[in-house]
Amino acid sequence: MLGKYVVVRVTKPMNSYDADLGTISELNFGKVESGIDPRTPVEGAYIIGMSHPVRMFEGRVIAVIKRKSGKNLLVVAPKSKRYIVHDIEDAIAYAESAEKHKLRCLYEYSCGAIVYRIIRGELRFLIIQNKKSSNWGFPKGHMERGEDEHATAYREVLEETGIHAKFLPDFRYKSEYSIQNKIEKRVVIFLATTDDTHTIIQKEEIKEYLWLGYEKAIEILKFPNDKEMLTKAKEYLLKAGIMNESNS
């Protein structure tokens, strides 16, 4: 259902009294009239991204709320707006207890960093191997409530590798892609160096790590996005005079 466009007939307008909850509705809520199989067990839909009551609404399904009771609800938003998990949790908190449901979201937002340092006169890049997929890449993870992109990248690098990142200015690489045509993901990667000489991986998530020169790192990376962002990092470092052919 994620990503589908649906029409919702509002039965509980925002700012009206919700007798079931005993409180004022903070969102428009209603019944899905079209856009999904009518046999799909959906109890209703919350509409976020609207600032006034509406009677009918057409938008995109950006989340599915799976209640532990077995009842499912949708979260729908205008086509032009993106909301990630904590945005949605905050919006529905007045009506849905986080402990009583699971939330599956259309949009994911991750940040991380390409980290480099000089090892025995050679510039090396840090790459890590994910434990679940066994793919090699760079430390990154989901943005948490209250964080900006740099804060997320710093925390994820520290949690996954024990490295304290020192970000370089004016490098920001953004990529967007779909996961199995179901999840739309945005990834922002920064470039950083570090004074740390010890790498301590997060064993629950990271299988292995390597500090490699550019040529070896580009060979071991699987995904085109990762290869491109490393190439962009190399170009930045060459232009800045931090990297040259003798230490690459």
Short mmCIF file of C-alpha atoms in Angstrom, two decimals:
data_model
loop_
_atom_site.label_atom_id
_atom_site.label_comp_id
_atom_site.label_asym_id
_atom_site.label_seq_id
_atom_site.Cartn_x
_atom_site.Cartn_y
_atom_site.Cartn_z
CA MET A 1 0.00 0.00 0.00
CA LEU A 2 2.93 2.35 0.53
CA GLY A 3 3.16 4.93 -2.22
CA LYS A 4 -0.36 4.40 -3.52
CA TYR A 5 -2.62 7.37 -4.20
CA VAL A 6 -5.93 7.20 -2.37
CA VAL A 7 -9.06 9.23 -1.76
CA VAL A 8 -10.18 9.66 1.86
CA ARG A 9 -13.65 10.75 2.96
CA VAL A 10 -13.15 12.57 6.26
CA THR A 11 -15.37 11.39 9.12
CA LYS A 12 -13.50 13.13 11.95
CA PRO A 13 -12.29 16.60 10.89
CA MET A 14 -9.34 18.15 12.66
CA ASN A 15 -10.21 20.50 15.55
CA SER A 16 -13.47 18.60 16.16
CA TYR A 17 -14.24 16.59 19.28
CA ASP A 18 -13.48 12.88 18.92
CA ALA A 19 -15.90 11.02 21.20
CA ASP A 20 -13.96 7.75 20.85
CA LEU A 21 -10.77 9.34 22.14
CA GLY A 22 -12.38 11.88 24.44
CA THR A 23 -10.20 14.64 23.00
CA ILE A 24 -9.92 17.09 20.12
CA SER A 25 -8.77 15.61 16.79
CA GLU A 26 -5.44 17.07 15.76
CA LEU A 27 -5.64 15.57 12.28
CA ASN A 28 -8.29 14.89 9.70
CA PHE A 29 -9.26 11.22 9.84
CA GLY A 30 -11.54 9.24 7.60
CA LYS A 31 -12.41 6.26 5.46
CA VAL A 32 -10.45 5.26 2.36
CA GLU A 33 -12.92 5.54 -0.51
CA SER A 34 -10.69 4.48 -3.41
CA GLY A 35 -7.13 3.64 -4.37
CA ILE A 36 -6.70 0.30 -2.59
CA ASP A 37 -8.36 -3.09 -2.85
CA PRO A 38 -11.65 -2.81 -0.90
CA ARG A 39 -10.91 -6.20 0.62
CA THR A 40 -7.76 -4.81 2.27
CA PRO A 41 -8.31 -4.69 6.05
CA VAL A 42 -7.89 -0.95 6.66
CA GLU A 43 -9.87 0.75 9.43
CA GLY A 44 -9.21 4.30 8.28
CA ALA A 45 -6.59 6.90 7.45
CA TYR A 46 -4.95 9.86 9.17
CA ILE A 47 -4.18 12.85 6.95
CA ILE A 48 -1.05 14.84 7.77
CA GLY A 49 0.30 17.95 6.09
CA MET A 50 -3.02 19.83 6.24
CA SER A 51 -3.65 22.86 8.45
CA HIS A 52 -7.46 23.00 8.20
CA PRO A 53 -10.45 20.63 8.19
CA VAL A 54 -11.41 19.03 4.88
CA ARG A 55 -14.24 16.79 3.71
CA MET A 56 -12.44 14.84 1.00
CA PHE A 57 -8.73 14.39 0.46
CA GLU A 58 -6.58 12.83 -2.24
CA GLY A 59 -2.99 12.01 -1.37
CA ARG A 60 -0.26 9.43 -1.08
CA VAL A 61 0.01 6.63 1.49
CA ILE A 62 3.22 7.38 3.39
CA ALA A 63 2.85 4.95 6.29
CA VAL A 64 0.96 1.90 7.48
CA ILE A 65 0.08 1.63 11.17
CA LYS A 66 -0.09 -1.99 12.25
CA ARG A 67 -1.81 -2.11 15.62
CA LYS A 68 -1.11 -5.03 17.92
CA SER A 69 -4.87 -5.54 18.04
CA GLY A 70 -4.71 -6.53 14.37
CA LYS A 71 -6.36 -3.41 12.97
CA ASN A 72 -4.46 -1.49 10.31
CA LEU A 73 -4.58 2.23 9.58
CA LEU A 74 -2.99 4.37 6.89
CA VAL A 75 -1.24 7.71 7.05
CA VAL A 76 -1.80 9.87 3.97
CA ALA A 77 -0.12 13.13 2.97
CA PRO A 78 -0.11 15.60 0.08
CA LYS A 79 1.84 14.36 -2.94
CA SER A 80 4.47 17.09 -2.62
CA LYS A 81 5.38 16.52 1.04
CA ARG A 82 7.77 14.03 2.68
CA TYR A 83 7.54 12.86 6.29
CA ILE A 84 9.83 10.36 8.00
CA VAL A 85 9.09 8.10 10.93
CA HIS A 86 9.44 10.51 13.86
CA ASP A 87 7.43 13.19 12.02
CA ILE A 88 4.59 10.70 11.66
CA GLU A 89 4.88 9.40 15.22
CA ASP A 90 4.65 12.96 16.54
CA ALA A 91 1.62 13.74 14.37
CA ILE A 92 -0.41 10.70 15.42
CA ALA A 93 0.71 10.64 19.07
CA TYR A 94 -2.54 12.22 20.29
CA ALA A 95 -4.44 9.13 19.10
CA GLU A 96 -1.95 6.26 18.76
CA SER A 97 0.30 4.94 21.52
CA ALA A 98 3.75 4.12 20.14
CA GLU A 99 3.87 1.02 22.36
CA LYS A 100 0.73 -0.42 20.77
CA HIS A 101 1.62 -0.35 17.09
CA LYS A 102 4.34 -0.76 14.48
CA LEU A 103 4.89 1.86 11.83
CA ARG A 104 6.07 1.10 8.31
CA CYS A 105 7.01 4.23 6.38
CA LEU A 106 7.43 5.08 2.72
CA TYR A 107 10.24 7.59 3.25
CA GLU A 108 13.57 6.92 4.94
CA TYR A 109 16.24 9.53 5.60
CA SER A 110 19.81 8.48 6.41
CA CYS A 111 23.04 10.41 6.93
CA GLY A 112 26.64 9.34 7.25
CA ALA A 113 30.18 10.14 6.22
CA ILE A 114 33.16 9.09 4.18
CA VAL A 115 35.97 9.20 6.72
CA TYR A 116 39.64 9.36 5.75
CA ARG A 117 42.99 9.61 7.54
CA ILE A 118 46.66 9.33 6.69
CA ILE A 119 48.15 5.95 7.57
CA ARG A 120 51.91 5.52 7.05
CA GLY A 121 51.96 8.37 4.58
CA GLU A 122 48.99 7.09 2.54
CA LEU A 123 45.48 8.48 2.50
CA ARG A 124 43.01 5.74 3.43
CA PHE A 125 39.22 5.67 3.41
CA LEU A 126 37.14 3.82 6.00
CA ILE A 127 34.64 1.32 4.62
CA ILE A 128 32.48 -1.04 6.64
CA GLN A 129 30.71 -4.31 5.93
CA ASN A 130 27.07 -4.51 6.98
CA LYS A 131 26.32 -7.62 9.03
CA LYS A 132 22.87 -8.26 7.53
CA SER A 133 23.62 -7.77 3.84
CA SER A 134 27.41 -8.30 3.81
CA ASN A 135 27.67 -5.26 1.50
CA TRP A 136 30.54 -2.81 1.89
CA GLY A 137 29.78 0.90 2.26
CA PHE A 138 30.18 3.88 4.57
CA PRO A 139 28.88 4.39 8.12
CA LYS A 140 25.40 5.89 8.03
CA GLY A 141 21.97 5.53 9.62
CA HIS A 142 18.51 6.95 10.12
CA MET A 143 17.97 10.48 11.30
CA GLU A 144 16.51 10.67 14.80
CA ARG A 145 14.16 13.19 16.35
CA GLY A 146 15.77 16.59 16.92
CA GLU A 147 18.83 15.93 14.76
CA ASP A 148 20.08 17.77 11.70
CA GLU A 149 22.07 16.01 8.98
CA HIS A 150 25.48 16.61 10.56
CA ALA A 151 24.31 15.45 13.98
CA THR A 152 22.98 12.20 12.51
CA ALA A 153 26.16 11.59 10.51
CA TYR A 154 28.39 12.27 13.54
CA ARG A 155 26.37 9.97 15.79
CA GLU A 156 26.21 7.14 13.27
CA VAL A 157 29.94 7.23 12.54
CA LEU A 158 30.69 7.21 16.26
CA GLU A 159 28.22 4.42 17.05
CA GLU A 160 29.27 2.15 14.18
CA THR A 161 33.03 2.69 14.22
CA GLY A 162 34.02 4.50 17.43
CA ILE A 163 35.42 7.32 15.28
CA HIS A 164 34.95 11.01 16.14
CA ALA A 165 34.36 12.68 12.77
CA LYS A 166 35.71 16.12 11.84
CA PHE A 167 33.66 17.29 8.87
CA LEU A 168 35.19 19.11 5.93
CA PRO A 169 33.27 22.16 4.67
CA ASP A 170 31.20 22.30 1.51
CA PHE A 171 31.02 18.56 0.80
CA ARG A 172 27.53 17.10 0.80
CA TYR A 173 26.52 14.21 -1.44
CA LYS A 174 22.82 13.36 -1.75
CA SER A 175 21.36 10.29 -3.41
CA GLU A 176 17.78 9.08 -3.67
CA TYR A 177 16.66 5.61 -4.64
CA SER A 178 13.97 3.00 -4.06
CA ILE A 179 14.32 -0.19 -2.05
CA GLN A 180 12.43 -3.06 -3.70
CA ASN A 181 10.09 -0.44 -5.23
CA LYS A 182 8.49 -0.02 -1.80
CA ILE A 183 10.64 2.36 0.25
CA GLU A 184 11.91 5.71 -1.05
CA LYS A 185 15.25 6.47 0.56
CA ARG A 186 17.30 9.66 0.75
CA VAL A 187 20.94 9.38 1.82
CA VAL A 188 23.19 12.34 2.62
CA ILE A 189 26.92 11.70 2.96
CA PHE A 190 29.55 14.13 4.24
CA LEU A 191 33.33 13.99 4.07
CA ALA A 192 35.29 13.84 7.31
CA THR A 193 38.67 13.13 8.80
CA THR A 194 39.60 12.08 12.33
CA ASP A 195 42.37 12.19 14.90
CA ASP A 196 41.38 8.75 16.19
CA THR A 197 43.71 5.87 15.42
CA HIS A 198 41.56 3.03 16.79
CA THR A 199 38.43 1.71 15.07
CA ILE A 200 35.89 -0.01 17.32
CA ILE A 201 33.04 -1.49 15.30
CA GLN A 202 29.47 -1.91 16.53
CA LYS A 203 29.39 -5.71 16.47
CA GLU A 204 25.59 -5.91 16.43
CA GLU A 205 25.45 -4.22 13.00
CA ILE A 206 28.96 -4.20 11.50
CA LYS A 207 30.77 -7.34 10.42
CA GLU A 208 34.15 -5.88 9.44
CA TYR A 209 35.99 -2.68 8.53
CA LEU A 210 38.89 -1.71 6.28
CA TRP A 211 41.03 1.39 5.77
CA LEU A 212 41.82 1.36 2.04
CA GLY A 213 43.33 3.59 -0.61
CA TYR A 214 40.99 4.93 -3.27
CA GLU A 215 41.70 2.30 -5.94
CA LYS A 216 41.19 -0.67 -3.62
CA ALA A 217 38.14 0.92 -1.98
CA ILE A 218 36.44 1.61 -5.32
CA GLU A 219 36.93 -2.04 -6.31
CA ILE A 220 35.33 -3.47 -3.18
CA LEU A 221 32.28 -1.18 -3.22
CA LYS A 222 29.31 -2.79 -4.96
CA PHE A 223 26.73 -0.05 -5.48
CA PRO A 224 27.15 2.71 -8.12
CA ASN A 225 26.02 5.36 -5.61
CA ASP A 226 28.82 4.41 -3.22
CA LYS A 227 31.39 4.43 -6.02
CA GLU A 228 30.23 7.83 -7.22
CA MET A 229 30.29 9.43 -3.78
CA LEU A 230 33.83 8.12 -3.16
CA THR A 231 34.94 9.50 -6.52
CA LYS A 232 33.41 12.88 -5.59
CA ALA A 233 35.29 12.75 -2.28
CA LYS A 234 38.56 12.04 -4.09
CA GLU A 235 37.97 14.97 -6.46
CA TYR A 236 37.30 17.25 -3.49
CA LEU A 237 40.47 16.16 -1.69
CA LEU A 238 42.61 16.53 -4.80
CA LYS A 239 41.27 20.03 -5.42
CA ALA A 240 41.85 20.96 -1.76
CA GLY A 241 45.44 19.70 -1.94
CA ILE A 242 44.81 17.19 0.83
CA MET A 243 45.21 14.24 -1.51
CA ASN A 244 47.65 13.78 -4.37
CA GLU A 245 48.67 10.92 -6.62
CA SER A 246 51.57 9.99 -4.33
CA ASN A 247 49.43 9.41 -1.24
CA SER A 248 46.34 7.97 -2.94
#
